[in-house]
Short mmCIF file of C-alpha atoms in Angstrom, two decimals:
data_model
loop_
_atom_site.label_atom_id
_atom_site.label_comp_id
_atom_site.label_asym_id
_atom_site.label_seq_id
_atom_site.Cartn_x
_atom_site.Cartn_y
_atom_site.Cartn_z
CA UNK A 107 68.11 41.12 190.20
CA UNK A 108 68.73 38.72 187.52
CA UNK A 109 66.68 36.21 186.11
CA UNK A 110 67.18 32.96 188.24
CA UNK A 111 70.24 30.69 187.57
CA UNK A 112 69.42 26.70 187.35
CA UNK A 113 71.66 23.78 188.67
CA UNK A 114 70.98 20.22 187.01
CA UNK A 115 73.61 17.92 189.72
CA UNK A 116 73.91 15.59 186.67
CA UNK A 117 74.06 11.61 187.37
CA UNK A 118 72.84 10.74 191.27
CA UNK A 119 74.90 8.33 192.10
CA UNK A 120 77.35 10.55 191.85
CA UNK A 121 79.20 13.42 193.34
CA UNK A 122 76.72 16.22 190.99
CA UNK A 123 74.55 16.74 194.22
CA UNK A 124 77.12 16.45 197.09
CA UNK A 125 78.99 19.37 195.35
CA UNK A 126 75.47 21.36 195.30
CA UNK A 127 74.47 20.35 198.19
CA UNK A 128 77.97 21.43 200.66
CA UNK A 129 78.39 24.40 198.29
CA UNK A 130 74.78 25.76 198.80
CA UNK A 131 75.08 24.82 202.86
CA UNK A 132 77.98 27.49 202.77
CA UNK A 133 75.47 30.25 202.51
CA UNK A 134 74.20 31.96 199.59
CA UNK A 135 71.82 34.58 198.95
CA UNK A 136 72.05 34.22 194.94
CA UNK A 137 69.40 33.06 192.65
CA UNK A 138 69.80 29.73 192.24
CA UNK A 139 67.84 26.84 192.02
CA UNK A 140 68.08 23.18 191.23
CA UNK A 141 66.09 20.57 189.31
CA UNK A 142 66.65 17.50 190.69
CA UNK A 143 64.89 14.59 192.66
CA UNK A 144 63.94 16.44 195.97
CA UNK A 145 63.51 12.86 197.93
CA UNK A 146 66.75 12.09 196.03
CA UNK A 147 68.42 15.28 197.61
CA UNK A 148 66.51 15.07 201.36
CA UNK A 149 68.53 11.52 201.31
CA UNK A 150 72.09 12.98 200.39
CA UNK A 151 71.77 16.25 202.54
CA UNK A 152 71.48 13.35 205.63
CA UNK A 153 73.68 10.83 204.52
CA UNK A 154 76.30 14.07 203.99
CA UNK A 155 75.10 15.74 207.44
CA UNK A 156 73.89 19.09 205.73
CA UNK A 157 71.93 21.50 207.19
CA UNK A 158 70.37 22.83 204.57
CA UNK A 159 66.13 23.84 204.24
CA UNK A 160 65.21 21.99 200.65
CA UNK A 161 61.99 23.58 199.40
CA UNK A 162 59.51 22.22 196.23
CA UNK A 163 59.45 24.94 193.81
CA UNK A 164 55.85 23.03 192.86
CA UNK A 165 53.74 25.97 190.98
CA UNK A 166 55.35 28.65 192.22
CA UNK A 167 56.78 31.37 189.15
CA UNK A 168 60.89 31.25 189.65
CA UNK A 169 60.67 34.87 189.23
CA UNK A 170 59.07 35.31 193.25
CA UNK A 171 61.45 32.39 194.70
CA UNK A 172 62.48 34.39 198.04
CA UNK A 173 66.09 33.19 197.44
CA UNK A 174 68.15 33.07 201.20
CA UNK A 175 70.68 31.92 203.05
CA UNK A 176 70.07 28.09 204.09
CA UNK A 177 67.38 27.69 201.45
CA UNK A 178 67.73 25.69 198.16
CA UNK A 179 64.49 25.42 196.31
CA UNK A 180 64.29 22.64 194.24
CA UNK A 181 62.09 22.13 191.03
CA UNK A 182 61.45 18.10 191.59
CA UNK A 183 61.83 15.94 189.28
CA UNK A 184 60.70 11.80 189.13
CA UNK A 185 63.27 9.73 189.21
CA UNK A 186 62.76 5.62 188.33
CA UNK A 187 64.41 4.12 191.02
CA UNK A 188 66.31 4.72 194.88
CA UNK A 189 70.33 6.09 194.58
CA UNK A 190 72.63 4.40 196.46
CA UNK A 191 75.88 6.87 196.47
CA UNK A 192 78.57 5.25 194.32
CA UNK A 193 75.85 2.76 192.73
CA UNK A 194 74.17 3.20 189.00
CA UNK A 195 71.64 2.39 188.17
CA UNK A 196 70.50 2.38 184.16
CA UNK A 197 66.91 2.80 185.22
CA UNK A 198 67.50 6.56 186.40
CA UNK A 199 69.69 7.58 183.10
CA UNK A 200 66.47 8.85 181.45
CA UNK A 201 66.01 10.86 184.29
CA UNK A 202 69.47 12.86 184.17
CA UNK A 203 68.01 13.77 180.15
CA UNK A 204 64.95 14.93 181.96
CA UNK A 205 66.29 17.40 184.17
CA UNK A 206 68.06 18.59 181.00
CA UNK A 207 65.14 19.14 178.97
CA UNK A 208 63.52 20.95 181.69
CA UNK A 209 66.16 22.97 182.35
CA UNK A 210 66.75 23.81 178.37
CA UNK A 211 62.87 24.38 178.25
CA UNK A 212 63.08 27.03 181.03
CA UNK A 213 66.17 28.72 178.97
CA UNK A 214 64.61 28.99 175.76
CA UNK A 215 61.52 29.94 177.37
CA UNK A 216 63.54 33.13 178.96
CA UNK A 217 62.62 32.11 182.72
CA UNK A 218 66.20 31.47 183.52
CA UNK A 219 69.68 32.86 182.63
CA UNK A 220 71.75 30.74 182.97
CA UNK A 221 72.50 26.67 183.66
CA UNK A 222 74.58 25.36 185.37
CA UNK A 223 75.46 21.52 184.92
CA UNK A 224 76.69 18.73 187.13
CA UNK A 225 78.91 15.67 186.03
CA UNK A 226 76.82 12.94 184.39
CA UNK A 227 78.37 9.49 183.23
CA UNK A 228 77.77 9.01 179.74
CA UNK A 229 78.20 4.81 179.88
CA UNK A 230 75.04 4.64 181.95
CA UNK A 231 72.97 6.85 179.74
CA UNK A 232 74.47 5.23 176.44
CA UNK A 233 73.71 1.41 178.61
CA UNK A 234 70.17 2.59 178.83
CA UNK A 235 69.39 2.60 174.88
CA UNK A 236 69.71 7.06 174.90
CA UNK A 237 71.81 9.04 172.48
CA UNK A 238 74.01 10.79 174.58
CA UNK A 239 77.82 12.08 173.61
CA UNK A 240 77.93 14.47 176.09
CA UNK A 241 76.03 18.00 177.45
CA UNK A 242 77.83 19.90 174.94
CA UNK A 243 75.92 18.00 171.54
CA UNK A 244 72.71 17.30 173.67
CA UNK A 245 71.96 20.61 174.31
CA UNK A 246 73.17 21.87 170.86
CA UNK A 247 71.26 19.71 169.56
CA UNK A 248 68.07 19.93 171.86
CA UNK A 249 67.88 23.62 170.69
CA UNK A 250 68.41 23.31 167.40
CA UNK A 251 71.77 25.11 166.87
CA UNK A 252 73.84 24.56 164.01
CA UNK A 253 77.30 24.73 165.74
CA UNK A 254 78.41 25.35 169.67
CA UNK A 255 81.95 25.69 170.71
CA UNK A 256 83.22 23.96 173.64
CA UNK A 257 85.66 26.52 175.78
CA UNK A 258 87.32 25.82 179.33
CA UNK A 259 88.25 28.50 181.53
CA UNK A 260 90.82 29.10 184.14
CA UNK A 261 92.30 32.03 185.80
CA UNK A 262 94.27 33.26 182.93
CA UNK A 263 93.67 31.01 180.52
CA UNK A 264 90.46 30.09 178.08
CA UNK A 265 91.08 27.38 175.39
CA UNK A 266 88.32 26.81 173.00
CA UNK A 267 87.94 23.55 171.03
CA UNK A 268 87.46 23.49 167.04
CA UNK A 269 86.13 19.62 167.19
CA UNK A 270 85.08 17.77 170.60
CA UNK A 271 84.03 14.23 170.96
CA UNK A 272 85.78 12.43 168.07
CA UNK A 273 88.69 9.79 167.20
CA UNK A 274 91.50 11.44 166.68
CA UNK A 275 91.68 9.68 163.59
CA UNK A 276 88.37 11.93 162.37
CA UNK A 277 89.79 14.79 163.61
CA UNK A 278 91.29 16.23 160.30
CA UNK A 279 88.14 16.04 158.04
CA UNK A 280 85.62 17.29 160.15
CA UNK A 281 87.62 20.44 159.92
CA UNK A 282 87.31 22.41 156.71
CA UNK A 283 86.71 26.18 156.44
CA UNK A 284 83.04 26.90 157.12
CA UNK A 285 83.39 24.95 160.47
CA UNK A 286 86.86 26.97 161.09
CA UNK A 287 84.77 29.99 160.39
CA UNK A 288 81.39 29.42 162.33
CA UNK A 289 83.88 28.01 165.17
CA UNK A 290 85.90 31.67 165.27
CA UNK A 291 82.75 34.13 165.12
CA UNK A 292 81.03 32.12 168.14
CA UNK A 293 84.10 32.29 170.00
CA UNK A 294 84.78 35.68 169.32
CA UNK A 295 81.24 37.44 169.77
CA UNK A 296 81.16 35.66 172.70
CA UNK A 297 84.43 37.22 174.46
CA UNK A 298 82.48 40.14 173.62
CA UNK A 299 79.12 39.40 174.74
CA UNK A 300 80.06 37.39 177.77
CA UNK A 301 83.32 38.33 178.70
CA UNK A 302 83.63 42.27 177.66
CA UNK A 303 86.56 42.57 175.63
CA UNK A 304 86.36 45.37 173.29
CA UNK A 305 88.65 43.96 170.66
CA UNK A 306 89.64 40.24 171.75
CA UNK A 307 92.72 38.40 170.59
CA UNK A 308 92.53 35.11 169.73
CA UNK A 309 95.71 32.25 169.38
CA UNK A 310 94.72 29.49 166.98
CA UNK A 311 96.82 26.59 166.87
CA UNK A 312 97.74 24.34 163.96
CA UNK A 313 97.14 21.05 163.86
CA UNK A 314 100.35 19.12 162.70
CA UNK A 315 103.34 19.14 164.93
CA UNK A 316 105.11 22.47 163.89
CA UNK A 317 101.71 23.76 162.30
CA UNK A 318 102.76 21.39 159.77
CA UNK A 319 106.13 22.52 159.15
CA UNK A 320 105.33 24.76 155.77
CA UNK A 321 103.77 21.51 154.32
CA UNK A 322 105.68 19.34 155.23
CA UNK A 323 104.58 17.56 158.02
CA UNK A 324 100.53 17.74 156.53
CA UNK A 325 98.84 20.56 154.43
CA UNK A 326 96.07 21.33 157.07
CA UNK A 327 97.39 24.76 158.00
CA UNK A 328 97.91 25.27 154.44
CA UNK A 329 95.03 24.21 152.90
CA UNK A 330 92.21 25.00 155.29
CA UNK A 331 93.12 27.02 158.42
CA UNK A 332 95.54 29.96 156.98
CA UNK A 333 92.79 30.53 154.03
CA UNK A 334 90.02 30.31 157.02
CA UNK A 335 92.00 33.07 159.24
CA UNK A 336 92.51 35.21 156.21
CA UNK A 337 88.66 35.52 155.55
CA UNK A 338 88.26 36.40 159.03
CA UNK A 339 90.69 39.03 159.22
CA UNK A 340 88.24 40.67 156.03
CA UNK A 341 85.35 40.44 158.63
CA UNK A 342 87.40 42.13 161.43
CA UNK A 343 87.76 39.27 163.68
CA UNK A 344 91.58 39.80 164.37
CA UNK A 345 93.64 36.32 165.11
CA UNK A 346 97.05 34.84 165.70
CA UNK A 347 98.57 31.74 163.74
CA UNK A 348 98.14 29.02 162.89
CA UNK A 349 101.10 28.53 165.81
CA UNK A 350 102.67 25.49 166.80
CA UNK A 351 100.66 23.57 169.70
CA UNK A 352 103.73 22.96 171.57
CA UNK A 353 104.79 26.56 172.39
CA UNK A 354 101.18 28.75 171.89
CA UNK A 355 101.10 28.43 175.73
CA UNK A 356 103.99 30.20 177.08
CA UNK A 357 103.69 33.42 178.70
CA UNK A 358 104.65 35.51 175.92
CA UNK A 359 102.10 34.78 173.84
CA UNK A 360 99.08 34.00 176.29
CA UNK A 361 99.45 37.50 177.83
CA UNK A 362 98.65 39.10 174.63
CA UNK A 363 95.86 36.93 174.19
CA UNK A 364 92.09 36.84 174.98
CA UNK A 365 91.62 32.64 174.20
CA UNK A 366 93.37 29.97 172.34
CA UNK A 367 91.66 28.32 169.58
CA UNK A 368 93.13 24.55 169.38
CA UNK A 369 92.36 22.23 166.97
CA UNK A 370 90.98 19.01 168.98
CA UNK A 371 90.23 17.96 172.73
CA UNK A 372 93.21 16.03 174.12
CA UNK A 373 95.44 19.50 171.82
CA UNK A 374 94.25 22.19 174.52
CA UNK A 375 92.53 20.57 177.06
CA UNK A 376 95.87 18.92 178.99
CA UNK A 377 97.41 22.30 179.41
CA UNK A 378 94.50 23.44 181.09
CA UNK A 379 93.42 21.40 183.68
CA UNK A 380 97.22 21.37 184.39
CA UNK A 381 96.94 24.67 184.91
CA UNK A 382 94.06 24.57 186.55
CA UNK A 383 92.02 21.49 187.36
CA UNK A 384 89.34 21.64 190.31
CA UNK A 385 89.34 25.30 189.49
CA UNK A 386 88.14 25.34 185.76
CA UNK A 387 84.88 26.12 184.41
CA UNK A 388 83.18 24.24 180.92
CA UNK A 389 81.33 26.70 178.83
CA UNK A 390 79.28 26.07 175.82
CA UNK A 391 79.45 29.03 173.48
CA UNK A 392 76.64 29.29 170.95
CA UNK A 393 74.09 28.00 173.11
CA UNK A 394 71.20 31.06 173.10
CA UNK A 395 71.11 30.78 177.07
CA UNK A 396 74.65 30.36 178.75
CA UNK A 397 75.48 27.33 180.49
CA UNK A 398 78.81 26.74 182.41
CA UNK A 399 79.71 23.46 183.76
CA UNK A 400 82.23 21.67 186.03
CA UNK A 401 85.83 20.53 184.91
CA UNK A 402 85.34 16.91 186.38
CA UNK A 403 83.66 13.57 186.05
CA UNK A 404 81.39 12.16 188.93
CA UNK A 405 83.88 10.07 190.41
CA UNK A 406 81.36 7.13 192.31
CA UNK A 407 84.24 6.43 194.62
CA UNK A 408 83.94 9.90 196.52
CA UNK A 409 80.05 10.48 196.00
CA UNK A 410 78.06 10.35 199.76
CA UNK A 411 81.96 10.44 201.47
CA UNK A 412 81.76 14.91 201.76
CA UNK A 413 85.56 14.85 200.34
CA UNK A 414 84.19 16.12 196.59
CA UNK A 415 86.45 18.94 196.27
CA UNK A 416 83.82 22.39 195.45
CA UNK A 417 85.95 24.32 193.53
CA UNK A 418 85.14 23.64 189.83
CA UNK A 419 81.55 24.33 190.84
CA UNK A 420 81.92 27.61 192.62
CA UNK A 421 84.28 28.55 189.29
CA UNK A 422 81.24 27.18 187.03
CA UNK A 423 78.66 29.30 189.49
CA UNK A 424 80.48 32.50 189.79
CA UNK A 425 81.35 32.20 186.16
CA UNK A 426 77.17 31.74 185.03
CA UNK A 427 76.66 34.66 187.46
CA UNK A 428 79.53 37.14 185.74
CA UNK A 429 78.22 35.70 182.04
CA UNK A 430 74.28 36.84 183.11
CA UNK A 431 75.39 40.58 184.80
CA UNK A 432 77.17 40.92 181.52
CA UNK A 433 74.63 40.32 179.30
CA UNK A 434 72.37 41.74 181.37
CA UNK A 435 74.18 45.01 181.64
CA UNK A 436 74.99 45.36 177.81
CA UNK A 437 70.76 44.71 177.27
CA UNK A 438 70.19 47.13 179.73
#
């Protein structure tokens, strides 16, 4: 049995604990637990009509949590004010950071293996006064990591993200050849670690149209990501390009290939979630616990209706579970 695996729903007035909630009423024997409001859930498992048995964790070690089918146990957490579904409420954004910390302080700790996060809405959190780009920097930052790589996962396809959260017009200088570098190691001892290939293959794209076009169209590939890939290849970590962004993703390549590396958010992400949105994952690589995520936002308008659609979290679950047996396995 694996150490326990915790689920934070994210922001409550959203869809984060519907999707936990109607997944977990399916019937699971795993280890999984959430940390959450309990009074918070009680309310949505009525309002949603699930039959579910929501138990305090209170004292108890997570290690001797009898984990069955129709039982969630729930590590409670205070939360400022009542959710209405569909409703925020700035007063309860500090408490989304809370079940956060908790959660990251049970990972570092080594009394979990994984975490698993819901959507949170970052305009409430940044409305209530708290630094807050997104889970990916928070939790780097909360544990004190110099660099994390954001990756999304679909059936036959992982793209992993050189810079995240930033204008596009800050795109090219925050990427010179030690982030290129730290970037490529994470992501490749990671398809190791987490995802057992023996010798993985990476794509990395360029980041001008036509991987600048031999210059001229920018000196990016040039300048900073062919040197990059070259000191790589004298470490042993094997890679493909820089290719053009517009035709890395066709079959020919991506079948040779364990993960793309592209250059900037709206560069890989679109031709993922086309490929697979509602069945994607979000992992942070880096991290020194895993953590998985859903593909989607919290979308107020369905949250408290039951219509959430469950299959971005049961990716993001079954994907924390895989990451955990594999690391377990190769500690064994």
């Amino acid at each position: 049995m694996i150490r326990p695996i915790a689920i934070t729903p994210g922001e409550p007035s959203g869809i984060g604990p519907d999707i936990v909630l109607q997944w977990c009423a399916r019937g699971t024997d795993r280890p999984y637990f959430v940390i959450a409001n309990l009074a918070m859930l009680q309310q949505r498992a009525h309002i949603l009509g699930v039959t579910l048995e929501l138990c305090a964790i209170g004292d108890r070690p997570l290690t001797e949590l009898p984990f069955r089918v129709g039982t969630l146990w729930v590590l409670d957490v205070p939360m400022a004010q009542a959710v209405m579904p569909g409703t925020l409420a700035v007063a309860n954004a500090a408490y989304v950071l809370a079940t956060l910390d908790l959660a990251t302080d049970l990972a570092l700790a080594g009394q979990i293996s994984a975490l698993v996060t819901g959507p949170v809405q970052k305009s409430i959190i940044s409305d209530a006064g708290l630094s807050f780009s997104g889970h990916t920097e928070y939790l780097r930052d909360r544990c004190g990591v110099e660099e994390v790589v954001m990756m999304l996962a679909t059936e036959g396809l992982r793209v992993a993200l050189v810079t995240t959260h930033l204008p596009l017009s800050a795109v090219s200088a925050a990427i010179d050849q030690p982030t290129l570098k730290r970037v490529t190691r994470i992501l490749y001892r990671a398809l190791i670690e987490d995802f057992g290939c023996t010798a993985p293959r990476i794509l990395v794209s360029g980041l001008n149209p036509h991987a600048g076009e031999g210059g001229h169209l920018g000196r990016e590939e040039i300048d900073t990501i062919i040197p990059a890939l070259a000191a790589l290849a004298q470490e042993g970590i094997a890679t493909q390009g820089p290719l053009p962004a517009d035709t890395l993703f066709q079959p020919h390549y991506l079948e040779r290939a364990d993960a793309v590396l592209a250059m900037y958010h709206d560069q890989g992400l679109p031709v993922l979630k086309y490929r697979g949105f509602g069945n994607a994952v979000n992992i942070t690589l880096g991290l020194p616990f895993i953590r998985t995520s859903v593909d989607h936002g919290t979308a107020l308008d369905l949250a408290g209706t039951g219509q959430a659609d469950l299959g971005s979290l049961d990716v993001a679950l079954q994907s924390a579970l895989d990451m955990a047996e594999q690391r377990e396995q190769q500690h064994a």
